[in-house]
Each structure stands twice: as structure tokens, then as C-alpha cells.
């Protein structure tokens, strides 16, 4: 992990497209401004983790439905929305 010290109104660049600026400092809290391209998702940690949990639940439900539909095959290849690719091997 890279650790940097910055003052209010100073920025950090991540690559050429992402800028993180210290907007405000109040006690033990800071406010960050993040500029990123529209195709780069930016989330607080708790939101990111909730999205991951929800997506994992969706994948699990879809995989189970697909396994039930193709239960006589030895393996099925499933491409999920968003391009995730899974190979399911049935026993």
C-alpha cells in the first residue's frame, strides 16, 4: 500500500484518468473528491462489498437454475451477464 501525506486542496493522480483531491479536513475525517472516467466505478468500501455480496448471490442462483436445466450433461459452460464465464461440472 502506498501511503501519502496531502494537505487540503492537494491531489493525487492515479494513471492519467483518475484524480483524488483532499477537499476538506475536519478532526479525524477527511472529504475526498474523486474524478474518474464514467466507465470506472467508484464506491465506498461498504457499498462495494454489498454489491459483491449481491452479485455473488445472483450468480449462485443462476448457476443452480442452469444446473437444473442441464442436469443430464457432464459439463455446461455458462456466460453470465457482464461476461463472467463459468464451467460447471456435474457429478
Tab-separated table of N, CA and C in Angstrom, residues 1 26-27 58-59:
chain	number	residue	atom	x	y	z
A	1	UNK	N	0.849	-1.177	0.000
A	1	UNK	CA	0.000	0.000	0.000
A	1	UNK	C	0.893	1.238	0.000
A	26	UNK	N	-11.693	17.674	8.723
A	26	UNK	CA	-12.388	18.085	9.953
A	26	UNK	C	-12.110	17.048	11.021
A	27	UNK	N	-11.240	17.364	11.948
A	27	UNK	CA	-10.902	16.404	13.004
A	27	UNK	C	-10.275	15.157	12.419
A	58	UNK	N	-26.610	-13.583	-6.862
A	58	UNK	CA	-27.239	-13.707	-8.180
A	58	UNK	C	-26.577	-14.809	-8.989
A	59	UNK	N	-25.254	-14.858	-8.979
A	59	UNK	CA	-24.528	-15.891	-9.737
A	59	UNK	C	-24.869	-17.273	-9.220
